[in-house]
Structure formats: structure tokens, C-alpha cells
Amino acid sequence: MTALRTAMTRLRAFLEVVEAAISASAAVHSHHAPATADLRRLGITPTPAAMAAMSRV
């Protein structure tokens, strides 16, 4: 049972990262700044300069 629980936890974490990547990508594609939580989940530090660069037209 522990192995199954570990596998489910890892799968859930992976899917959360994929969701954050899709969300951030969609925001940048539509010239909006991505959510801070999505960037942090992806390992990106959301600085003001980075946010401005991602939301440029």
C-alpha cells in the first residue's frame, strides 16, 4: 500500500507541474504575466523585470 501511495503522490506532483507550465504558457501567449504561484512551482523566481519581460507585446 505504501508503494501505491508514493506513486500516486509523485503522479499528482508531476501533474501539478504540468498544469503550472500550461497555465504560465497560456498567460505569456496572451501577453499577460503568469501567476506567481505557477512560476514558483516551475522554479522561476518572479522578479519585476522577469514579469515585465514575460508580458511584453
mmCIF file of N, CA, C and O in Angstrom:
data_model
loop_
_atom_site.group_PDB
_atom_site.id
_atom_site.type_symbol
_atom_site.label_atom_id
_atom_site.label_comp_id
_atom_site.label_asym_id
_atom_site.label_seq_id
_atom_site.Cartn_x
_atom_site.Cartn_y
_atom_site.Cartn_z
ATOM 1 N N MET A 1 0.823 -1.199 0.000
ATOM 2 C CA MET A 1 0.000 0.000 0.000
ATOM 3 C C MET A 1 0.864 1.259 0.000
ATOM 4 O O MET A 1 0.518 2.236 -0.609
ATOM 5 N N THR A 2 1.986 1.240 0.647
ATOM 6 C CA THR A 2 2.860 2.411 0.700
ATOM 7 C C THR A 2 3.422 2.736 -0.678
ATOM 8 O O THR A 2 3.518 3.902 -1.049
ATOM 9 N N ALA A 3 3.781 1.724 -1.453
ATOM 10 C CA ALA A 3 4.318 1.955 -2.798
ATOM 11 C C ALA A 3 3.266 2.609 -3.683
ATOM 12 O O ALA A 3 3.580 3.509 -4.464
ATOM 13 N N LEU A 4 2.029 2.179 -3.578
ATOM 14 C CA LEU A 4 0.945 2.773 -4.361
ATOM 15 C C LEU A 4 0.729 4.225 -3.960
ATOM 16 O O LEU A 4 0.561 5.095 -4.818
ATOM 17 N N ARG A 5 0.765 4.497 -2.676
ATOM 18 C CA ARG A 5 0.573 5.859 -2.191
ATOM 19 C C ARG A 5 1.705 6.762 -2.670
ATOM 20 O O ARG A 5 1.476 7.902 -3.073
ATOM 21 N N THR A 6 2.929 6.258 -2.647
ATOM 22 C CA THR A 6 4.076 7.019 -3.122
ATOM 23 C C THR A 6 3.947 7.312 -4.614
ATOM 24 O O THR A 6 4.208 8.431 -5.059
ATOM 25 N N ALA A 7 3.531 6.327 -5.375
ATOM 26 C CA ALA A 7 3.354 6.512 -6.816
ATOM 27 C C ALA A 7 2.271 7.545 -7.096
ATOM 28 O O ALA A 7 2.435 8.398 -7.988
ATOM 29 N N MET A 8 1.198 7.515 -6.370
ATOM 30 C CA MET A 8 0.112 8.474 -6.569
ATOM 31 C C MET A 8 0.558 9.889 -6.192
ATOM 32 O O MET A 8 0.207 10.849 -6.866
ATOM 33 N N THR A 9 1.355 10.010 -5.139
ATOM 34 C CA THR A 9 1.862 11.312 -4.727
ATOM 35 C C THR A 9 2.779 11.887 -5.791
ATOM 36 O O THR A 9 2.698 13.079 -6.128
ATOM 37 N N ARG A 10 3.649 11.066 -6.349
ATOM 38 C CA ARG A 10 4.553 11.524 -7.403
ATOM 39 C C ARG A 10 3.788 11.900 -8.666
ATOM 40 O O ARG A 10 4.111 12.881 -9.322
ATOM 41 N N LEU A 11 2.789 11.132 -9.005
ATOM 42 C CA LEU A 11 1.977 11.442 -10.188
ATOM 43 C C LEU A 11 1.241 12.759 -9.994
ATOM 44 O O LEU A 11 1.185 13.587 -10.912
ATOM 45 N N ARG A 12 0.709 12.966 -8.822
ATOM 46 C CA ARG A 12 -0.004 14.214 -8.534
ATOM 47 C C ARG A 12 0.946 15.409 -8.629
ATOM 48 O O ARG A 12 0.598 16.440 -9.202
ATOM 49 N N ALA A 13 2.140 15.286 -8.083
ATOM 50 C CA ALA A 13 3.121 16.366 -8.147
ATOM 51 C C ALA A 13 3.501 16.667 -9.594
ATOM 52 O O ALA A 13 3.613 17.832 -9.996
ATOM 53 N N PHE A 14 3.686 15.620 -10.393
ATOM 54 C CA PHE A 14 4.009 15.796 -11.805
ATOM 55 C C PHE A 14 2.888 16.530 -12.531
ATOM 56 O O PHE A 14 3.130 17.458 -13.300
ATOM 57 N N LEU A 15 1.655 16.130 -12.289
ATOM 58 C CA LEU A 15 0.522 16.772 -12.951
ATOM 59 C C LEU A 15 0.362 18.232 -12.516
ATOM 60 O O LEU A 15 -0.046 19.080 -13.318
ATOM 61 N N GLU A 16 0.699 18.545 -11.269
ATOM 62 C CA GLU A 16 0.641 19.934 -10.817
ATOM 63 C C GLU A 16 1.676 20.785 -11.541
ATOM 64 O O GLU A 16 1.416 21.936 -11.888
ATOM 65 N N VAL A 17 2.851 20.230 -11.803
ATOM 66 C CA VAL A 17 3.886 20.960 -12.550
ATOM 67 C C VAL A 17 3.446 21.162 -13.990
ATOM 68 O O VAL A 17 3.603 22.253 -14.549
ATOM 69 N N VAL A 18 2.863 20.150 -14.591
ATOM 70 C CA VAL A 18 2.373 20.275 -15.970
ATOM 71 C C VAL A 18 1.268 21.331 -16.039
ATOM 72 O O VAL A 18 1.246 22.153 -16.961
ATOM 73 N N GLU A 19 0.378 21.335 -15.069
ATOM 74 C CA GLU A 19 -0.689 22.331 -15.025
ATOM 75 C C GLU A 19 -0.117 23.748 -14.907
ATOM 76 O O GLU A 19 -0.574 24.667 -15.592
ATOM 77 N N ALA A 20 0.889 23.925 -14.069
ATOM 78 C CA ALA A 20 1.513 25.236 -13.913
ATOM 79 C C ALA A 20 2.197 25.670 -15.210
ATOM 80 O O ALA A 20 2.125 26.841 -15.598
ATOM 81 N N ALA A 21 2.840 24.725 -15.888
ATOM 82 C CA ALA A 21 3.508 25.046 -17.150
ATOM 83 C C ALA A 21 2.502 25.465 -18.218
ATOM 84 O O ALA A 21 2.728 26.434 -18.951
ATOM 85 N N ILE A 22 1.397 24.769 -18.307
ATOM 86 C CA ILE A 22 0.368 25.108 -19.287
ATOM 87 C C ILE A 22 -0.235 26.471 -18.968
ATOM 88 O O ILE A 22 -0.437 27.300 -19.859
ATOM 89 N N SER A 23 -0.502 26.716 -17.700
ATOM 90 C CA SER A 23 -1.080 27.986 -17.287
ATOM 91 C C SER A 23 -0.138 29.154 -17.561
ATOM 92 O O SER A 23 -0.546 30.196 -18.086
ATOM 93 N N ALA A 24 1.128 28.994 -17.227
ATOM 94 C CA ALA A 24 2.115 30.046 -17.467
ATOM 95 C C ALA A 24 2.295 30.284 -18.961
ATOM 96 O O ALA A 24 2.386 31.430 -19.419
ATOM 97 N N SER A 25 2.320 29.216 -19.728
ATOM 98 C CA SER A 25 2.470 29.331 -21.177
ATOM 99 C C SER A 25 1.290 30.076 -21.793
ATOM 100 O O SER A 25 1.468 30.935 -22.664
ATOM 101 N N ALA A 26 0.099 29.766 -21.361
ATOM 102 C CA ALA A 26 -1.094 30.439 -21.880
ATOM 103 C C ALA A 26 -1.085 31.925 -21.526
ATOM 104 O O ALA A 26 -1.464 32.764 -22.350
ATOM 105 N N ALA A 27 -0.647 32.260 -20.326
ATOM 106 C CA ALA A 27 -0.582 33.660 -19.921
ATOM 107 C C ALA A 27 0.415 34.428 -20.777
ATOM 108 O O ALA A 27 0.123 35.530 -21.263
ATOM 109 N N VAL A 28 1.587 33.863 -20.982
ATOM 110 C CA VAL A 28 2.606 34.531 -21.791
ATOM 111 C C VAL A 28 2.139 34.641 -23.238
ATOM 112 O O VAL A 28 2.333 35.668 -23.888
ATOM 113 N N HIS A 29 1.492 33.611 -23.734
ATOM 114 C CA HIS A 29 0.996 33.630 -25.112
ATOM 115 C C HIS A 29 -0.023 34.748 -25.324
ATOM 116 O O HIS A 29 -0.067 35.349 -26.397
ATOM 117 N N SER A 30 -0.826 35.028 -24.306
ATOM 118 C CA SER A 30 -1.833 36.090 -24.411
ATOM 119 C C SER A 30 -1.319 37.430 -23.883
ATOM 120 O O SER A 30 -2.105 38.335 -23.625
ATOM 121 N N HIS A 31 0.014 37.541 -23.739
ATOM 122 C CA HIS A 31 0.682 38.782 -23.329
ATOM 123 C C HIS A 31 0.270 39.251 -21.936
ATOM 124 O O HIS A 31 0.117 40.442 -21.686
ATOM 125 N N HIS A 32 0.078 38.298 -21.029
ATOM 126 C CA HIS A 32 -0.205 38.591 -19.631
ATOM 127 C C HIS A 32 0.912 37.993 -18.787
ATOM 128 O O HIS A 32 1.572 37.044 -19.200
ATOM 129 N N ALA A 33 1.090 38.546 -17.611
ATOM 130 C CA ALA A 33 2.071 37.985 -16.683
ATOM 131 C C ALA A 33 1.501 36.713 -16.057
ATOM 132 O O ALA A 33 0.337 36.686 -15.658
ATOM 133 N N PRO A 34 2.278 35.655 -15.995
ATOM 134 C CA PRO A 34 1.803 34.410 -15.366
ATOM 135 C C PRO A 34 1.604 34.590 -13.864
ATOM 136 O O PRO A 34 2.179 35.495 -13.256
ATOM 137 N N ALA A 35 0.828 33.727 -13.284
ATOM 138 C CA ALA A 35 0.603 33.769 -11.840
ATOM 139 C C ALA A 35 1.911 33.469 -11.107
ATOM 140 O O ALA A 35 2.698 32.622 -11.533
ATOM 141 N N THR A 36 2.128 34.175 -10.027
ATOM 142 C CA THR A 36 3.337 33.998 -9.232
ATOM 143 C C THR A 36 3.466 32.560 -8.730
ATOM 144 O O THR A 36 4.545 31.979 -8.743
ATOM 145 N N ALA A 37 2.360 31.976 -8.319
ATOM 146 C CA ALA A 37 2.387 30.598 -7.813
ATOM 147 C C ALA A 37 2.825 29.615 -8.900
ATOM 148 O O ALA A 37 3.565 28.666 -8.626
ATOM 149 N N ASP A 38 2.375 29.853 -10.135
ATOM 150 C CA ASP A 38 2.780 28.968 -11.235
ATOM 151 C C ASP A 38 4.278 29.080 -11.488
ATOM 152 O O ASP A 38 4.959 28.073 -11.696
ATOM 153 N N LEU A 39 4.790 30.284 -11.478
ATOM 154 C CA LEU A 39 6.227 30.469 -11.704
ATOM 155 C C LEU A 39 7.045 29.811 -10.601
ATOM 156 O O LEU A 39 8.046 29.152 -10.871
ATOM 157 N N ARG A 40 6.629 29.968 -9.373
ATOM 158 C CA ARG A 40 7.362 29.365 -8.255
ATOM 159 C C ARG A 40 7.336 27.843 -8.337
ATOM 160 O O ARG A 40 8.322 27.180 -8.054
ATOM 161 N N ARG A 41 6.208 27.271 -8.735
ATOM 162 C CA ARG A 41 6.125 25.817 -8.871
ATOM 163 C C ARG A 41 7.076 25.329 -9.959
ATOM 164 O O ARG A 41 7.615 24.228 -9.879
ATOM 165 N N LEU A 42 7.327 26.167 -10.970
ATOM 166 C CA LEU A 42 8.233 25.802 -12.052
ATOM 167 C C LEU A 42 9.687 26.120 -11.730
ATOM 168 O O LEU A 42 10.568 25.870 -12.545
ATOM 169 N N GLY A 43 9.942 26.713 -10.572
ATOM 170 C CA GLY A 43 11.309 27.015 -10.166
ATOM 171 C C GLY A 43 11.814 28.336 -10.703
ATOM 172 O O GLY A 43 13.018 28.570 -10.757
ATOM 173 N N ILE A 44 10.902 29.219 -11.109
ATOM 174 C CA ILE A 44 11.265 30.531 -11.636
ATOM 175 C C ILE A 44 10.986 31.574 -10.561
ATOM 176 O O ILE A 44 9.884 31.631 -10.016
ATOM 177 N N THR A 45 11.989 32.399 -10.267
ATOM 178 C CA THR A 45 11.800 33.461 -9.289
ATOM 179 C C THR A 45 11.110 34.634 -9.972
ATOM 180 O O THR A 45 11.655 35.212 -10.920
ATOM 181 N N PRO A 46 9.911 34.997 -9.530
ATOM 182 C CA PRO A 46 9.159 36.057 -10.188
ATOM 183 C C PRO A 46 9.636 37.463 -9.771
ATOM 184 O O PRO A 46 9.096 38.070 -8.863
ATOM 185 N N THR A 47 10.657 37.973 -10.438
ATOM 186 C CA THR A 47 11.141 39.328 -10.186
ATOM 187 C C THR A 47 10.355 40.300 -11.058
ATOM 188 O O THR A 47 9.773 39.899 -12.077
ATOM 189 N N PRO A 48 10.321 41.571 -10.686
ATOM 190 C CA PRO A 48 9.598 42.543 -11.514
ATOM 191 C C PRO A 48 10.111 42.592 -12.956
ATOM 192 O O PRO A 48 9.321 42.711 -13.899
ATOM 193 N N ALA A 49 11.418 42.472 -13.151
ATOM 194 C CA ALA A 49 11.960 42.507 -14.510
ATOM 195 C C ALA A 49 11.512 41.286 -15.316
ATOM 196 O O ALA A 49 11.165 41.404 -16.493
ATOM 197 N N ALA A 50 11.500 40.125 -14.682
ATOM 198 C CA ALA A 50 11.070 38.912 -15.375
ATOM 199 C C ALA A 50 9.583 38.988 -15.720
ATOM 200 O O ALA A 50 9.177 38.586 -16.810
ATOM 201 N N MET A 51 8.791 39.505 -14.803
ATOM 202 C CA MET A 51 7.364 39.625 -15.079
ATOM 203 C C MET A 51 7.096 40.588 -16.222
ATOM 204 O O MET A 51 6.242 40.341 -17.068
ATOM 205 N N ALA A 52 7.845 41.686 -16.266
ATOM 206 C CA ALA A 52 7.678 42.665 -17.358
ATOM 207 C C ALA A 52 8.093 42.052 -18.681
ATOM 208 O O ALA A 52 7.444 42.257 -19.714
ATOM 209 N N ALA A 53 9.175 41.297 -18.682
ATOM 210 C CA ALA A 53 9.675 40.683 -19.927
ATOM 211 C C ALA A 53 8.678 39.640 -20.452
ATOM 212 O O ALA A 53 8.515 39.490 -21.660
ATOM 213 N N MET A 54 8.016 38.925 -19.560
ATOM 214 C CA MET A 54 7.073 37.894 -19.996
ATOM 215 C C MET A 54 5.779 38.467 -20.506
ATOM 216 O O MET A 54 5.058 37.817 -21.258
ATOM 217 N N SER A 55 5.416 39.677 -20.109
ATOM 218 C CA SER A 55 4.129 40.237 -20.504
ATOM 219 C C SER A 55 4.255 41.297 -21.604
ATOM 220 O O SER A 55 3.305 42.004 -21.868
ATOM 221 N N ARG A 56 5.419 41.403 -22.231
ATOM 222 C CA ARG A 56 5.586 42.363 -23.316
ATOM 223 C C ARG A 56 4.767 41.981 -24.523
ATOM 224 O O ARG A 56 4.539 40.820 -24.805
ATOM 225 N N VAL A 57 4.396 42.985 -25.272
ATOM 226 C CA VAL A 57 3.653 42.758 -26.511
ATOM 227 C C VAL A 57 4.620 42.589 -27.648
ATOM 228 O O VAL A 57 5.662 43.108 -27.725
#
